[in-house]
Amino acid sequence: MYIPAFNKFPNQQEAINFMQRYSFATIVTADHDVPVATHLPFLIEQRDDKVALLSHFAKANPQALGIINKPVLVIFTEPHAYISPANYEKENNVPTWNYLAVHAYGKASLLAEENETVELLAKMINNYEPGYLQQWNNLPGDYKQKMIKGIVAFEIIVDDLQGKQKLSQNRSALERENIINTLSKSEDSVESEIANYMSKLK
């Protein structure tokens, strides 16, 4: 990912926090030089100095087997906003787009044992809807087995983490304030979230 120095996340922990907040991501691989992508919810775990991404495919998804021993890219991105040149001090300007994104590269391995898949599902339920865990635990065993057999669980150990926050850092203080004010008044919650991220940079 192209990242000018002033657009970098301040540190790796900030990138991890972003992934954990916007954890519905896109996993990208290549099949004979053809890009393949699937949109999945992820768990992001910190293991000492390692970052692990965990999720599962539908078993019928051909990408499930295409990730073994191949480079994998997972793209985390969410809030973004159109930036009008009306916010700038000079007329000679053009529109742009503010956004945040994290690209995680690594190698994937399948969680082949059933107990590993069961553990992953419990972790995901606990992460996304803890109140559902008891209902899941009480479901009939044959029903849960059917669900488990229909997925392919995997984890990715990240070896390169790239974070970009393009938030008008190259504009003047007045122009940034204009943008924050404009986006803060928007009825679009995503635009107001960009304003919040910009405000945190002050």
CSV table of C-alpha atoms in Angstrom, one decimal:
chain,number,residue,atom,x,y,z
A,1,MET,CA,0.0,0.0,0.0
A,2,TYR,CA,1.3,3.5,-0.9
A,3,ILE,CA,1.8,5.3,2.4
A,4,PRO,CA,3.3,8.8,2.6
A,5,ALA,CA,5.3,9.2,5.8
A,6,PHE,CA,2.7,11.7,7.2
A,7,ASN,CA,-0.1,9.2,6.7
A,8,LYS,CA,1.3,6.3,8.6
A,9,PHE,CA,-0.4,5.0,11.7
A,10,PRO,CA,1.7,6.2,14.7
A,11,ASN,CA,2.5,2.6,15.8
A,12,GLN,CA,1.5,-1.0,15.4
A,13,GLN,CA,-0.8,-1.0,18.4
A,14,GLU,CA,-3.0,1.7,16.8
A,15,ALA,CA,-3.2,-0.5,13.6
A,16,ILE,CA,-4.2,-3.5,15.7
A,17,ASN,CA,-6.8,-1.5,17.6
A,18,PHE,CA,-8.2,-0.4,14.2
A,19,MET,CA,-8.5,-4.0,13.0
A,20,GLN,CA,-10.2,-5.0,16.2
A,21,ARG,CA,-12.7,-2.2,15.8
A,22,TYR,CA,-13.4,-2.8,12.1
A,23,SER,CA,-13.0,-6.5,12.0
A,24,PHE,CA,-15.2,-7.4,9.0
A,25,ALA,CA,-12.5,-7.5,6.4
A,26,THR,CA,-11.6,-8.7,2.9
A,27,ILE,CA,-9.2,-11.6,2.4
A,28,VAL,CA,-7.4,-11.6,-0.9
A,29,THR,CA,-5.4,-14.4,-2.6
A,30,ALA,CA,-4.4,-15.2,-6.1
A,31,ASP,CA,-5.4,-18.2,-8.2
A,32,HIS,CA,-3.2,-18.6,-11.2
A,33,ASP,CA,-2.6,-14.8,-11.1
A,34,VAL,CA,-6.3,-14.0,-10.8
A,35,PRO,CA,-7.2,-12.1,-7.6
A,36,VAL,CA,-9.8,-13.9,-5.4
A,37,ALA,CA,-11.5,-12.2,-2.5
A,38,THR,CA,-14.0,-13.1,0.3
A,39,HIS,CA,-15.5,-10.8,3.0
A,40,LEU,CA,-15.3,-12.3,6.5
A,41,PRO,CA,-15.4,-11.4,10.1
A,42,PHE,CA,-12.0,-11.8,11.9
A,43,LEU,CA,-10.7,-12.2,15.3
A,44,ILE,CA,-7.5,-10.4,15.9
A,45,GLU,CA,-5.2,-11.8,18.6
A,46,GLN,CA,-1.9,-10.6,20.0
A,47,ARG,CA,0.4,-13.4,20.9
A,48,ASP,CA,3.5,-11.9,22.4
A,49,ASP,CA,5.2,-10.2,19.5
A,50,LYS,CA,2.9,-11.9,16.9
A,51,VAL,CA,-0.5,-10.9,15.5
A,52,ALA,CA,-2.8,-13.6,14.4
A,53,LEU,CA,-6.0,-13.3,12.3
A,54,LEU,CA,-8.6,-16.0,12.7
A,55,SER,CA,-11.8,-16.7,10.7
A,56,HIS,CA,-13.6,-19.4,8.7
A,57,PHE,CA,-14.8,-19.9,5.1
A,58,ALA,CA,-17.9,-21.7,4.0
A,59,LYS,CA,-16.6,-25.1,3.0
A,60,ALA,CA,-18.0,-24.7,-0.5
A,61,ASN,CA,-15.9,-21.6,-1.1
A,62,PRO,CA,-13.0,-22.6,-3.4
A,63,GLN,CA,-10.8,-19.9,-1.8
A,64,ALA,CA,-10.8,-22.0,1.4
A,65,LEU,CA,-8.2,-24.4,0.0
A,66,GLY,CA,-6.4,-21.8,-2.1
A,67,ILE,CA,-4.9,-20.1,1.0
A,68,ILE,CA,-2.6,-23.0,2.0
A,69,ASN,CA,1.1,-22.0,1.9
A,70,LYS,CA,0.3,-18.9,-0.2
A,71,PRO,CA,0.7,-15.2,0.5
A,72,VAL,CA,-2.5,-13.8,1.9
A,73,LEU,CA,-3.6,-10.1,2.2
A,74,VAL,CA,-6.4,-9.1,4.6
A,75,ILE,CA,-7.7,-5.5,4.1
A,76,PHE,CA,-9.4,-3.8,7.0
A,77,THR,CA,-11.1,-0.5,6.1
A,78,GLU,CA,-14.3,1.3,7.1
A,79,PRO,CA,-14.7,5.0,7.7
A,80,HIS,CA,-14.1,7.2,4.7
A,81,ALA,CA,-15.4,10.6,3.5
A,82,TYR,CA,-15.4,12.8,0.4
A,83,ILE,CA,-13.5,16.0,1.1
A,84,SER,CA,-14.8,19.0,-0.9
A,85,PRO,CA,-12.4,21.8,-2.0
A,86,ALA,CA,-14.9,24.2,-0.5
A,87,ASN,CA,-13.1,23.5,2.8
A,88,TYR,CA,-9.8,24.9,1.4
A,89,GLU,CA,-8.5,28.5,1.6
A,90,LYS,CA,-7.6,28.8,-2.1
A,91,GLU,CA,-9.8,28.2,-5.1
A,92,ASN,CA,-7.2,26.2,-7.0
A,93,ASN,CA,-7.8,22.9,-5.4
A,94,VAL,CA,-9.5,19.6,-6.2
A,95,PRO,CA,-11.6,17.1,-4.2
A,96,THR,CA,-10.1,14.2,-2.4
A,97,TRP,CA,-11.1,11.4,0.0
A,98,ASN,CA,-10.1,10.8,3.6
A,99,TYR,CA,-10.0,7.3,4.9
A,100,LEU,CA,-8.2,4.8,7.2
A,101,ALA,CA,-7.1,1.3,6.2
A,102,VAL,CA,-4.8,-1.5,7.4
A,103,HIS,CA,-3.3,-4.2,5.2
A,104,ALA,CA,-2.2,-7.3,6.9
A,105,TYR,CA,0.1,-9.8,5.0
A,106,GLY,CA,1.0,-13.3,6.1
A,107,LYS,CA,0.7,-17.0,5.6
A,108,ALA,CA,-2.4,-19.0,6.4
A,109,SER,CA,-2.8,-22.4,7.9
A,110,LEU,CA,-6.0,-24.4,8.4
A,111,LEU,CA,-7.3,-25.4,11.8
A,112,ALA,CA,-7.8,-29.0,10.9
A,113,GLU,CA,-8.8,-30.4,14.2
A,114,GLU,CA,-12.5,-30.2,15.1
A,115,ASN,CA,-11.7,-29.0,18.6
A,116,GLU,CA,-9.8,-26.1,17.1
A,117,THR,CA,-12.8,-25.1,15.0
A,118,VAL,CA,-15.1,-25.4,18.1
A,119,GLU,CA,-12.8,-23.2,20.1
A,120,LEU,CA,-12.6,-20.6,17.3
A,121,LEU,CA,-16.4,-20.5,17.0
A,122,ALA,CA,-16.7,-20.0,20.8
A,123,LYS,CA,-14.2,-17.2,20.6
A,124,MET,CA,-16.0,-15.5,17.7
A,125,ILE,CA,-19.4,-15.7,19.5
A,126,ASN,CA,-17.9,-14.4,22.7
A,127,ASN,CA,-16.4,-11.5,20.7
A,128,TYR,CA,-19.4,-10.5,18.6
A,129,GLU,CA,-22.4,-11.6,20.8
A,130,PRO,CA,-21.5,-13.0,24.2
A,131,GLY,CA,-25.2,-13.4,25.1
A,132,TYR,CA,-25.6,-16.0,22.3
A,133,LEU,CA,-22.9,-18.3,23.7
A,134,GLN,CA,-25.3,-20.1,26.1
A,135,GLN,CA,-27.8,-20.6,23.2
A,136,TRP,CA,-25.0,-22.0,21.1
A,137,ASN,CA,-23.9,-24.4,23.8
A,138,ASN,CA,-27.5,-25.6,24.2
A,139,LEU,CA,-28.0,-26.4,20.5
A,140,PRO,CA,-28.5,-30.1,19.6
A,141,GLY,CA,-25.2,-31.8,19.0
A,142,ASP,CA,-26.1,-33.1,15.6
A,143,TYR,CA,-27.1,-29.6,14.5
A,144,LYS,CA,-23.8,-28.1,15.7
A,145,GLN,CA,-21.8,-30.9,14.0
A,146,LYS,CA,-23.6,-30.1,10.7
A,147,MET,CA,-22.6,-26.4,11.1
A,148,ILE,CA,-19.0,-27.2,12.0
A,149,LYS,CA,-18.6,-29.6,9.0
A,150,GLY,CA,-19.8,-26.8,6.7
A,151,ILE,CA,-16.9,-24.5,7.4
A,152,VAL,CA,-13.1,-24.3,7.1
A,153,ALA,CA,-11.4,-22.6,10.0
A,154,PHE,CA,-8.0,-21.0,9.5
A,155,GLU,CA,-5.5,-18.5,11.0
A,156,ILE,CA,-3.0,-16.2,9.5
A,157,ILE,CA,0.2,-15.1,11.3
A,158,VAL,CA,0.9,-11.6,10.1
A,159,ASP,CA,4.4,-10.9,8.9
A,160,ASP,CA,3.8,-7.4,7.5
A,161,LEU,CA,1.3,-4.8,8.9
A,162,GLN,CA,0.7,-1.6,6.9
A,163,GLY,CA,-1.5,1.1,8.3
A,164,LYS,CA,-2.6,4.3,6.5
A,165,GLN,CA,-4.7,7.2,7.9
A,166,LYS,CA,-5.3,9.8,5.2
A,167,LEU,CA,-6.8,12.6,7.3
A,168,SER,CA,-5.7,15.8,5.6
A,169,GLN,CA,-2.4,15.9,7.5
A,170,ASN,CA,-0.9,17.8,4.6
A,171,ARG,CA,-3.4,20.7,4.8
A,172,SER,CA,-3.2,23.9,6.9
A,173,ALA,CA,-4.6,24.0,10.4
A,174,LEU,CA,-7.5,26.2,9.2
A,175,GLU,CA,-8.4,23.8,6.4
A,176,ARG,CA,-8.3,20.8,8.7
A,177,GLU,CA,-10.6,22.6,11.1
A,178,ASN,CA,-13.0,23.5,8.2
A,179,ILE,CA,-13.1,19.8,7.2
A,180,ILE,CA,-13.7,18.7,10.8
A,181,ASN,CA,-16.6,21.2,11.1
A,182,THR,CA,-18.1,20.1,7.8
A,183,LEU,CA,-18.0,16.4,8.5
A,184,SER,CA,-19.1,16.8,12.1
A,185,LYS,CA,-22.4,18.4,10.9
A,186,SER,CA,-23.0,15.5,8.4
A,187,GLU,CA,-26.0,13.2,9.0
A,188,ASP,CA,-23.8,10.4,7.7
A,189,SER,CA,-22.3,8.7,10.8
A,190,VAL,CA,-19.3,7.5,8.7
A,191,GLU,CA,-18.4,11.1,7.8
A,192,SER,CA,-18.7,12.2,11.4
A,193,GLU,CA,-16.4,9.3,12.4
A,194,ILE,CA,-13.8,10.6,10.1
A,195,ALA,CA,-14.1,14.0,11.8
A,196,ASN,CA,-13.5,12.3,15.1
A,197,TYR,CA,-10.4,10.6,13.8
A,198,MET,CA,-9.2,14.0,12.5
A,199,SER,CA,-9.8,15.7,15.8
A,200,LYS,CA,-7.7,13.1,17.6
A,201,LEU,CA,-4.7,14.0,15.5
A,202,LYS,CA,-4.6,17.6,17.0
